[in-house]
Amino acid sequence: MITTKMTLATVLAGTLALGACTTTGPIGAGPSDPNQKTKNGALIGAGAGAVIGALSAGDGNRGDAALKGAVLGGALGAGVGYSLDKQEADLRRQLDSNVIITNTGDRLIVTLPQDILFATDSTSVQPGLRDDLRALANNVNVYSNSTLQVIGHTDSDGAASYNQQLSEGRANAVANILIADGVPSSRVRAMGRGESQPVASNLNASGKAQNRRVEIVILPNA
């Protein structure tokens, strides 16, 4: 029988190792453990549930509340992780191989390289990407219990103010296509980050290419 002496720190410890447990890469590369994100979701949910339970209880009941919160949160988190695993698998079958999918266990991040999305200095989506965006719209309408953040990013070439405007325009262009393809506008939020969030060095061409991107973050609703 589990005792109530389990501390909050013990309940949360399992969440600290999740940073290295994401699935990321081209469409063709699937996760080595198809249930890993379900497990990650359970750990994330358990940690969050423990915190909420402990904070909502009095001093004398925090151990019990943290444990109960961890159990409930773990169950809910496992459900979210399982759903994301299924959605990720469907997206990998439906999208082009140049699209990158990252599954963190509590969200999906679909990364579209701007070099194939847009011509230089343009906010008009290339015709070749329309099919991928249509497939993505269909997917998120099947898995409808989520919201979407469409985030534009640039490299550091040019003025920061121009890059900010360009990232916003490109994020809005992608968001508008998703909405036109049937995703309710209430589920979609577009934003630009300009050159402020690089994922690689801006000192070489390959790094700049990685930084020019649009990310579609799929966030399951609680």
Coordinates of N, CA and C in Angstrom, one line a residue:
M1 N 0.8 -1.2 0.0 CA 0.0 0.0 0.0 C 0.9 1.2 0.0
I2 N 0.5 2.2 -0.9 CA 1.3 3.5 -0.9 C 1.0 4.3 0.3
T3 N 2.1 4.8 1.0 CA 1.9 5.6 2.1 C 1.8 7.1 1.7
T4 N 1.4 7.9 2.7 CA 1.3 9.3 2.4 C 2.6 10.1 2.7
K5 N 3.6 9.3 2.9 CA 4.9 10.0 3.2 C 5.7 10.4 2.0
M6 N 5.1 10.0 0.8 CA 5.8 10.4 -0.4 C 5.8 12.0 -0.5
T7 N 6.9 12.5 -0.7 CA 7.0 14.0 -0.7 C 6.7 14.6 -2.0
L8 N 6.4 15.8 -2.1 CA 6.2 16.5 -3.3 C 7.4 16.4 -4.2
A9 N 8.6 16.5 -3.7 CA 9.8 16.5 -4.5 C 9.9 15.1 -5.1
T10 N 9.6 14.1 -4.4 CA 9.6 12.7 -5.0 C 8.7 12.6 -6.2
V11 N 7.4 13.1 -6.0 CA 6.4 13.0 -7.1 C 6.9 13.7 -8.3
L12 N 7.6 14.9 -8.1 CA 8.0 15.7 -9.2 C 9.2 15.2 -9.9
A13 N 10.0 14.4 -9.2 CA 11.3 14.1 -9.8 C 11.3 13.4 -11.1
G14 N 10.2 12.6 -11.3 CA 10.1 11.9 -12.6 C 9.9 12.9 -13.8
T15 N 9.5 14.1 -13.6 CA 9.3 15.0 -14.7 C 10.6 15.6 -15.2
L16 N 11.6 15.6 -14.4 CA 12.8 16.3 -14.7 C 13.6 15.7 -15.9
A17 N 13.4 14.4 -16.1 CA 14.1 13.7 -17.2 C 13.4 13.8 -18.6
L18 N 12.3 14.5 -18.7 CA 11.5 14.5 -19.9 C 12.2 15.3 -21.0
G19 N 13.1 16.2 -20.7 CA 13.7 17.1 -21.7 C 14.3 16.3 -22.8
A20 N 14.9 15.1 -22.5 CA 15.6 14.3 -23.5 C 14.7 13.3 -24.2
C21 N 13.4 13.3 -23.9 CA 12.5 12.2 -24.3 C 11.6 12.6 -25.4
T22 N 11.9 13.7 -26.2 CA 11.0 14.1 -27.3 C 11.3 13.4 -28.5
T23 N 10.3 13.3 -29.4 CA 10.5 12.8 -30.7 C 10.5 13.9 -31.7
T24 N 11.6 14.0 -32.5 CA 11.7 15.1 -33.4 C 12.4 14.6 -34.6
G25 N 12.1 15.1 -35.8 CA 12.8 14.7 -37.0 C 11.9 14.7 -38.2
P26 N 12.4 14.3 -39.3 CA 11.6 14.3 -40.6 C 10.5 13.3 -40.5
I27 N 9.6 13.5 -41.4 CA 8.4 12.6 -41.4 C 8.7 11.2 -41.4
G28 N 9.7 10.7 -42.1 CA 10.0 9.3 -42.2 C 10.5 8.6 -41.0
A29 N 11.0 9.4 -40.0 CA 11.6 8.9 -38.8 C 10.6 8.9 -37.7
G30 N 10.1 7.7 -37.3 CA 9.2 7.6 -36.2 C 9.9 7.4 -34.8
P31 N 9.1 7.4 -33.7 CA 9.7 7.3 -32.4 C 10.2 5.8 -32.2
S32 N 11.2 5.6 -31.4 CA 11.7 4.3 -31.2 C 10.8 3.5 -30.3
D33 N 10.1 4.2 -29.4 CA 9.1 3.6 -28.5 C 7.8 4.3 -28.8
P34 N 6.8 3.6 -29.5 CA 5.6 4.2 -29.9 C 4.7 4.6 -28.7
N35 N 5.0 4.2 -27.5 CA 4.3 4.6 -26.3 C 5.0 5.6 -25.5
Q36 N 6.1 6.1 -26.0 CA 7.0 7.0 -25.1 C 6.2 8.2 -24.7
K37 N 5.4 8.8 -25.7 CA 4.8 10.1 -25.4 C 3.6 9.9 -24.4
T38 N 3.0 8.7 -24.5 CA 2.0 8.4 -23.5 C 2.6 8.3 -22.1
K39 N 3.8 7.7 -22.0 CA 4.5 7.7 -20.7 C 4.9 9.1 -20.3
N40 N 5.4 9.9 -21.2 CA 5.8 11.2 -20.9 C 4.6 12.0 -20.4
G41 N 3.5 11.9 -21.1 CA 2.3 12.6 -20.7 C 1.8 12.2 -19.3
A42 N 2.0 11.0 -19.0 CA 1.6 10.5 -17.6 C 2.5 11.2 -16.6
L43 N 3.8 11.2 -16.9 CA 4.7 11.9 -15.9 C 4.5 13.4 -15.8
I44 N 4.3 14.0 -16.9 CA 4.0 15.5 -16.9 C 2.7 15.7 -16.1
G45 N 1.6 14.9 -16.4 CA 0.4 15.1 -15.7 C 0.5 14.8 -14.2
A46 N 1.3 13.8 -13.8 CA 1.5 13.4 -12.4 C 2.2 14.6 -11.7
G47 N 3.2 15.2 -12.3 CA 3.9 16.3 -11.7 C 3.0 17.5 -11.5
A48 N 2.2 17.8 -12.6 CA 1.3 19.0 -12.5 C 0.2 18.7 -11.4
G49 N -0.3 17.5 -11.4 CA -1.4 17.1 -10.5 C -0.9 17.2 -9.0
A50 N 0.4 16.8 -8.8 CA 0.9 16.8 -7.5 C 1.1 18.3 -7.0
V51 N 1.6 19.1 -7.9 CA 1.7 20.5 -7.5 C 0.3 21.2 -7.2
I52 N -0.6 20.9 -8.1 CA -2.0 21.5 -7.8 C -2.6 21.0 -6.5
G53 N -2.4 19.7 -6.3 CA -3.0 19.1 -5.1 C -2.4 19.6 -3.9
A54 N -1.0 19.7 -3.9 CA -0.3 20.2 -2.7 C -0.7 21.7 -2.4
L55 N -0.7 22.5 -3.4 CA -1.0 23.9 -3.2 C -2.4 24.2 -2.8
S56 N -3.3 23.3 -3.1 CA -4.7 23.5 -2.8 C -5.1 22.9 -1.4
A57 N -4.1 22.3 -0.7 CA -4.4 21.6 0.5 C -3.8 22.4 1.7
G58 N -4.3 22.1 2.9 CA -3.6 22.7 4.0 C -2.3 22.0 4.4
D59 N -1.6 22.6 5.3 CA -0.3 22.1 5.6 C -0.3 20.6 6.1
G60 N -1.4 20.2 6.8 CA -1.4 18.9 7.3 C -1.8 17.8 6.3
N61 N -2.4 18.3 5.2 CA -2.9 17.3 4.2 C -2.2 17.3 2.9
R62 N -1.0 18.0 2.8 CA -0.3 18.2 1.6 C 0.2 16.9 1.0
G63 N 0.6 16.0 1.8 CA 1.1 14.7 1.3 C 0.0 13.9 0.6
D64 N -1.1 13.8 1.3 CA -2.3 13.1 0.7 C -2.7 13.8 -0.6
A65 N -2.8 15.1 -0.5 CA -3.3 15.9 -1.7 C -2.4 15.8 -2.9
A66 N -1.1 15.8 -2.6 CA -0.1 15.7 -3.7 C -0.2 14.4 -4.3
L67 N -0.3 13.3 -3.5 CA -0.4 11.9 -4.1 C -1.7 11.8 -4.9
K68 N -2.8 12.2 -4.4 CA -4.1 12.1 -5.1 C -4.0 12.9 -6.4
G69 N -3.4 14.1 -6.3 CA -3.3 14.9 -7.5 C -2.4 14.2 -8.6
A70 N -1.3 13.6 -8.1 CA -0.4 12.9 -9.0 C -1.1 11.8 -9.7
V71 N -1.9 11.0 -9.0 CA -2.6 9.9 -9.6 C -3.6 10.3 -10.7
L72 N -4.4 11.4 -10.3 CA -5.4 11.9 -11.3 C -4.7 12.5 -12.5
G73 N -3.7 13.4 -12.2 CA -3.0 14.0 -13.2 C -2.2 13.1 -14.1
G74 N -1.7 12.0 -13.6 CA -1.0 11.0 -14.4 C -2.0 10.3 -15.3
A75 N -3.2 10.0 -14.9 CA -4.2 9.4 -15.7 C -4.6 10.3 -16.9
L76 N -4.8 11.6 -16.5 CA -5.2 12.5 -17.6 C -4.1 12.7 -18.6
G77 N -2.8 12.9 -18.0 CA -1.7 13.1 -18.9 C -1.4 11.9 -19.8
A78 N -1.6 10.7 -19.3 CA -1.5 9.5 -20.2 C -2.4 9.6 -21.3
G79 N -3.7 10.0 -21.1 CA -4.7 10.1 -22.1 C -4.3 11.1 -23.2
V80 N -3.7 12.3 -22.7 CA -3.3 13.3 -23.7 C -2.1 12.7 -24.5
G81 N -1.1 12.1 -23.8 CA 0.0 11.5 -24.5 C -0.4 10.5 -25.6
Y82 N -1.4 9.7 -25.2 CA -1.8 8.6 -26.2 C -2.5 9.3 -27.4
S83 N -3.3 10.3 -27.2 CA -3.9 11.0 -28.3 C -2.9 11.7 -29.2
L84 N -1.9 12.3 -28.6 CA -0.8 13.0 -29.4 C 0.0 11.9 -30.2
D85 N 0.2 10.8 -29.6 CA 0.9 9.7 -30.3 C 0.1 9.3 -31.6
K86 N -1.2 9.2 -31.5 CA -2.0 8.8 -32.6 C -2.0 10.0 -33.6
Q87 N -2.1 11.2 -33.2 CA -2.2 12.3 -34.1 C -0.8 12.5 -34.8
E88 N 0.3 12.3 -34.1 CA 1.6 12.4 -34.7 C 1.7 11.4 -35.8
A89 N 1.3 10.1 -35.5 CA 1.4 9.1 -36.5 C 0.6 9.4 -37.8
D90 N -0.6 9.9 -37.6 CA -1.4 10.3 -38.7 C -0.7 11.4 -39.5
L91 N -0.2 12.4 -38.8 CA 0.5 13.6 -39.5 C 1.7 13.1 -40.3
R92 N 2.5 12.1 -39.8 CA 3.6 11.6 -40.5 C 3.3 10.9 -41.8
R93 N 2.1 10.3 -41.8 CA 1.6 9.7 -43.0 C 1.1 10.7 -44.0
Q94 N 0.6 11.8 -43.5 CA -0.1 12.8 -44.4 C 0.7 13.9 -44.9
L95 N 1.8 14.2 -44.3 CA 2.6 15.4 -44.6 C 3.8 15.1 -45.4
D96 N 4.3 16.1 -46.1 CA 5.6 16.0 -46.9 C 6.8 15.7 -46.0
S97 N 7.8 15.1 -46.6 CA 8.9 14.7 -45.8 C 9.8 15.9 -45.3
N98 N 9.6 17.0 -45.9 CA 10.4 18.2 -45.5 C 9.8 18.8 -44.2
V99 N 8.6 18.4 -43.8 CA 8.0 19.0 -42.6 C 8.5 18.2 -41.4
I100 N 8.9 18.9 -40.3 CA 9.4 18.3 -39.1 C 8.3 18.3 -38.1
I101 N 8.2 17.2 -37.4 CA 7.2 17.1 -36.3 C 8.0 16.8 -35.0
T102 N 7.7 17.5 -34.0 CA 8.2 17.3 -32.6 C 7.1 17.0 -31.7
N103 N 7.2 15.9 -31.0 CA 6.2 15.5 -30.0 C 6.8 15.5 -28.6
T104 N 6.4 16.5 -27.8 CA 7.0 16.7 -26.5 C 6.3 15.9 -25.4
G105 N 5.2 15.2 -25.7 CA 4.4 14.5 -24.7 C 3.2 15.3 -24.2
D106 N 3.3 16.7 -24.4 CA 2.1 17.5 -24.0 C 1.7 18.4 -25.1
R107 N 2.4 18.4 -26.3 CA 2.0 19.2 -27.5 C 2.8 18.6 -28.7
L108 N 2.3 19.0 -29.9 CA 2.9 18.7 -31.1 C 3.4 20.0 -31.7
I109 N 4.6 20.0 -32.3 CA 5.1 21.2 -33.0 C 5.4 20.8 -34.4
V110 N 4.7 21.3 -35.3 CA 4.9 21.1 -36.8 C 5.7 22.2 -37.3
T111 N 6.9 22.0 -37.8 CA 7.8 23.0 -38.3 C 7.9 23.0 -39.8
L112 N 7.5 24.1 -40.5 CA 7.5 24.2 -41.9 C 8.7 25.2 -42.3
P113 N 9.7 24.7 -43.0 CA 10.8 25.6 -43.4 C 10.3 26.7 -44.3
Q114 N 10.7 28.0 -44.0 CA 10.2 29.1 -44.8 C 10.7 29.0 -46.2
D115 N 11.8 28.4 -46.5 CA 12.4 28.4 -47.8 C 11.5 27.6 -48.8
I116 N 10.7 26.7 -48.3 CA 9.7 26.0 -49.1 C 8.3 26.6 -49.0
L117 N 8.1 27.4 -47.9 CA 6.8 28.0 -47.7 C 6.6 29.3 -48.5
F118 N 7.7 30.1 -48.6 CA 7.6 31.4 -49.1 C 8.8 31.7 -50.0
A119 N 8.5 32.6 -51.0 CA 9.6 33.2 -51.8 C 10.3 34.2 -50.9
T120 N 11.5 34.7 -51.3 CA 12.2 35.7 -50.5 C 11.4 36.9 -50.4
D121 N 11.3 37.4 -49.1 CA 10.6 38.6 -48.8 C 9.1 38.6 -49.1
S122 N 8.6 37.4 -49.2 CA 7.1 37.3 -49.6 C 6.4 36.7 -48.4
T123 N 5.1 37.1 -48.3 CA 4.2 36.5 -47.3 C 3.1 35.6 -48.0
S124 N 3.3 35.3 -49.3 CA 2.4 34.4 -50.0 C 2.9 33.0 -50.0
V125 N 2.1 32.1 -49.5 CA 2.4 30.7 -49.3 C 2.6 30.1 -50.7
Q126 N 3.7 29.3 -50.9 CA 4.0 28.7 -52.2 C 2.9 27.7 -52.5
P127 N 2.4 27.5 -53.7 CA 1.3 26.6 -54.1 C 1.6 25.2 -53.7
G128 N 2.9 24.8 -53.7 CA 3.3 23.4 -53.4 C 3.0 23.0 -51.9
L129 N 2.9 24.0 -51.0 CA 2.6 23.7 -49.6 C 1.2 23.7 -49.3
R130 N 0.3 24.1 -50.2 CA -1.1 24.2 -49.9 C -1.7 22.8 -49.5
D131 N -1.2 21.8 -50.2 CA -1.7 20.4 -49.9 C -1.4 20.0 -48.5
D132 N -0.1 20.3 -48.1 CA 0.3 20.0 -46.7 C -0.6 20.7 -45.7
L133 N -0.8 22.0 -45.9 CA -1.6 22.8 -45.0 C -3.1 22.3 -45.0
R134 N -3.6 21.9 -46.1 CA -4.9 21.3 -46.1 C -5.0 20.0 -45.4
A135 N -3.9 19.2 -45.5 CA -3.9 17.9 -44.7 C -3.8 18.2 -43.3
L136 N -3.0 19.2 -42.9 CA -2.9 19.6 -41.5 C -4.2 20.1 -40.9
A137 N -4.9 20.9 -41.7 CA -6.2 21.4 -41.3 C -7.2 20.2 -41.0
N138 N -7.2 19.3 -42.0 CA -8.1 18.1 -41.8 C -7.7 17.3 -40.6
N139 N -6.4 17.2 -40.3 CA -6.0 16.4 -39.1 C -6.4 17.1 -37.9
V140 N -6.2 18.4 -37.7 CA -6.5 19.1 -36.5 C -8.0 19.2 -36.3
N141 N -8.8 19.0 -37.4 CA -10.3 19.0 -37.2 C -10.7 17.6 -36.8
V142 N -10.0 16.6 -37.1 CA -10.3 15.3 -36.6 C -10.0 15.2 -35.1
Y143 N -8.8 15.7 -34.8 CA -8.3 15.8 -33.4 C -8.7 17.2 -32.9
S144 N -9.9 17.5 -32.6 CA -10.4 18.8 -32.5 C -10.3 19.4 -31.1
N145 N -9.9 18.7 -30.1 CA -9.8 19.2 -28.7 C -8.4 19.8 -28.5
S146 N -8.1 20.9 -29.3 CA -6.8 21.5 -29.2 C -6.9 22.9 -29.7
T147 N -5.9 23.7 -29.4 CA -5.8 25.1 -30.0 C -4.4 25.1 -30.7
L148 N -4.3 26.0 -31.6 CA -3.1 26.1 -32.5 C -2.5 27.5 -32.3
Q149 N -1.2 27.5 -32.1 CA -0.4 28.7 -32.2 C 0.5 28.6 -33.5
V150 N 0.3 29.6 -34.4 CA 1.1 29.6 -35.6 C 2.1 30.7 -35.4
I151 N 3.4 30.3 -35.4 CA 4.5 31.2 -35.0 C 5.5 31.4 -36.1
G152 N 5.7 32.6 -36.6 CA 6.7 32.9 -37.6 C 8.0 33.3 -37.0
H153 N 9.1 32.8 -37.7 CA 10.5 33.1 -37.2 C 11.3 33.4 -38.5
T154 N 12.3 34.3 -38.3 CA 13.2 34.6 -39.4 C 14.7 34.4 -38.9
D155 N 15.6 34.6 -39.9 CA 17.0 34.7 -39.5 C 17.3 36.2 -39.1
S156 N 18.6 36.5 -38.9 CA 18.9 37.8 -38.4 C 19.4 38.8 -39.5
D157 N 19.3 38.4 -40.8 CA 19.6 39.3 -41.9 C 18.6 40.4 -42.0
G158 N 19.1 41.6 -42.2 CA 18.2 42.8 -42.3 C 17.9 43.3 -40.9
A159 N 17.0 44.4 -40.9 CA 16.6 45.1 -39.7 C 15.7 44.2 -38.9
A160 N 15.9 44.3 -37.6 CA 15.0 43.5 -36.7 C 13.6 43.8 -36.8
S161 N 13.3 45.1 -37.0 CA 11.9 45.6 -37.1 C 11.2 45.0 -38.4
Y162 N 12.0 44.9 -39.5 CA 11.5 44.3 -40.7 C 11.3 42.8 -40.5
N163 N 12.2 42.1 -39.9 CA 12.0 40.7 -39.6 C 10.8 40.4 -38.8
Q164 N 10.6 41.3 -37.8 CA 9.4 41.1 -37.0 C 8.1 41.2 -37.8
Q165 N 8.0 42.2 -38.6 CA 6.8 42.3 -39.5 C 6.7 41.2 -40.5
L166 N 7.8 40.7 -41.0 CA 7.8 39.6 -42.0 C 7.3 38.3 -41.3
S167 N 7.8 38.1 -40.1 CA 7.4 36.9 -39.4 C 5.9 36.9 -39.0
E168 N 5.4 38.1 -38.7 CA 4.0 38.2 -38.4 C 3.1 38.0 -39.6
G169 N 3.6 38.6 -40.8 CA 2.8 38.4 -42.0 C 2.8 37.0 -42.5
R170 N 3.9 36.2 -42.3 CA 4.0 34.9 -42.7 C 3.1 34.0 -41.8
A171 N 3.2 34.2 -40.5 CA 2.3 33.5 -39.6 C 0.8 33.7 -39.9
N172 N 0.5 34.9 -40.2 CA -0.9 35.2 -40.5 C -1.3 34.5 -41.8
A173 N -0.4 34.5 -42.8 CA -0.7 33.8 -44.1 C -1.0 32.4 -43.8
V174 N -0.2 31.7 -43.0 CA -0.4 30.3 -42.8 C -1.7 30.1 -42.0
A175 N -1.9 30.9 -41.0 CA -3.1 30.8 -40.1 C -4.4 31.0 -41.0
N176 N -4.4 31.9 -41.9 CA -5.5 32.2 -42.8 C -5.9 31.0 -43.7
I177 N -4.8 30.3 -44.1 CA -5.1 29.1 -45.0 C -5.7 28.0 -44.1
L178 N -5.2 27.8 -42.9 CA -5.8 26.8 -42.1 C -7.3 27.1 -41.8
I179 N -7.6 28.4 -41.5 CA -8.9 28.8 -41.3 C -9.8 28.6 -42.5
A180 N -9.3 29.0 -43.7 CA -10.0 28.8 -44.9 C -10.3 27.3 -45.2
D181 N -9.4 26.5 -44.7 CA -9.6 25.0 -44.9 C -10.4 24.4 -43.8
G182 N -11.1 25.2 -43.0 CA -12.1 24.7 -42.0 C -11.7 24.7 -40.6
V183 N -10.5 25.1 -40.2 CA -10.2 25.2 -38.8 C -10.9 26.4 -38.2
P184 N -11.7 26.3 -37.1 CA -12.3 27.4 -36.6 C -11.3 28.5 -36.1
S185 N -11.6 29.8 -36.4 CA -10.7 30.8 -36.1 C -10.5 31.0 -34.6
S186 N -11.5 30.5 -33.8 CA -11.3 30.6 -32.4 C -10.2 29.6 -31.8
R187 N -9.8 28.7 -32.7 CA -8.8 27.7 -32.2 C -7.4 28.2 -32.7
V188 N -7.3 29.3 -33.5 CA -6.0 29.6 -34.1 C -5.5 31.0 -33.6
R189 N -4.3 31.1 -33.2 CA -3.7 32.3 -32.9 C -2.3 32.4 -33.6
A190 N -2.2 33.5 -34.4 CA -1.0 33.7 -35.2 C -0.1 34.8 -34.5
M191 N 1.2 34.6 -34.5 CA 2.1 35.5 -33.9 C 3.5 35.4 -34.6
G192 N 4.2 36.5 -34.5 CA 5.6 36.5 -35.1 C 6.6 36.7 -34.0
R193 N 7.7 36.1 -34.1 CA 8.9 36.2 -33.2 C 10.1 36.8 -33.9
G194 N 10.0 37.2 -35.1 CA 11.1 37.8 -35.8 C 12.4 36.9 -35.7
E195 N 13.5 37.6 -35.4 CA 14.8 36.9 -35.3 C 15.1 36.5 -33.8
S196 N 14.1 36.7 -32.9 CA 14.4 36.6 -31.5 C 14.6 35.2 -30.9
Q197 N 14.2 34.2 -31.7 CA 14.2 32.8 -31.2 C 14.9 31.8 -32.2
P198 N 16.1 32.0 -32.4 CA 16.8 31.1 -33.4 C 17.0 29.7 -32.8
V199 N 17.0 28.8 -33.6 CA 17.3 27.4 -33.2 C 18.7 26.9 -33.7
A200 N 19.4 27.8 -34.4 CA 20.7 27.5 -34.9 C 21.5 28.8 -35.1
S201 N 22.7 28.7 -35.5 CA 23.6 29.9 -35.6 C 23.1 30.7 -36.8
N202 N 23.2 32.0 -36.7 CA 22.9 32.9 -37.8 C 24.2 33.3 -38.5
L203 N 25.3 32.6 -38.2 CA 26.6 33.0 -38.8 C 26.9 32.2 -40.0
N204 N 26.0 31.3 -40.4 CA 26.3 30.5 -41.6 C 24.9 30.2 -42.3
A205 N 25.0 29.8 -43.6 CA 23.8 29.7 -44.4 C 22.9 28.5 -43.9
S206 N 23.5 27.4 -43.4 CA 22.6 26.3 -43.0 C 21.9 26.7 -41.7
G207 N 22.5 27.4 -40.8 CA 21.9 27.8 -39.6 C 20.7 28.8 -39.9
K208 N 21.0 29.7 -40.8 CA 20.0 30.7 -41.2 C 18.8 30.0 -41.8
A209 N 19.0 29.0 -42.6 CA 17.9 28.3 -43.2 C 17.0 27.6 -42.1
Q210 N 17.6 27.1 -41.0 CA 16.9 26.5 -40.0 C 16.1 27.5 -39.2
N211 N 16.6 28.7 -39.1 CA 15.9 29.8 -38.3 C 14.7 30.3 -39.1
R212 N 14.7 30.3 -40.4 CA 13.6 30.7 -41.2 C 12.5 29.6 -41.2
R213 N 11.5 29.8 -40.4 CA 10.5 28.7 -40.3 C 9.2 29.3 -39.8
V214 N 8.2 28.5 -39.9 CA 6.9 28.7 -39.3 C 6.6 27.4 -38.5
E215 N 6.3 27.6 -37.2 CA 5.9 26.5 -36.3 C 4.4 26.6 -36.0
I216 N 3.8 25.4 -36.1 CA 2.4 25.3 -35.7 C 2.4 24.4 -34.5
V217 N 2.1 25.0 -33.4 CA 2.1 24.3 -32.1 C 0.7 23.9 -31.8
I218 N 0.5 22.6 -31.6 CA -0.9 22.0 -31.4 C -0.9 21.7 -29.9
L219 N -1.8 22.4 -29.2 CA -1.9 22.4 -27.7 C -3.2 21.7 -27.3
P220 N -3.2 20.5 -26.8 CA -4.4 19.9 -26.3 C -5.1 20.7 -25.2
N221 N -6.4 20.8 -25.3 CA -7.1 21.5 -24.3 C -7.2 20.7 -23.0
A222 N -7.2 21.3 -21.9 CA -7.3 20.6 -20.6 C -8.6 19.9 -20.5

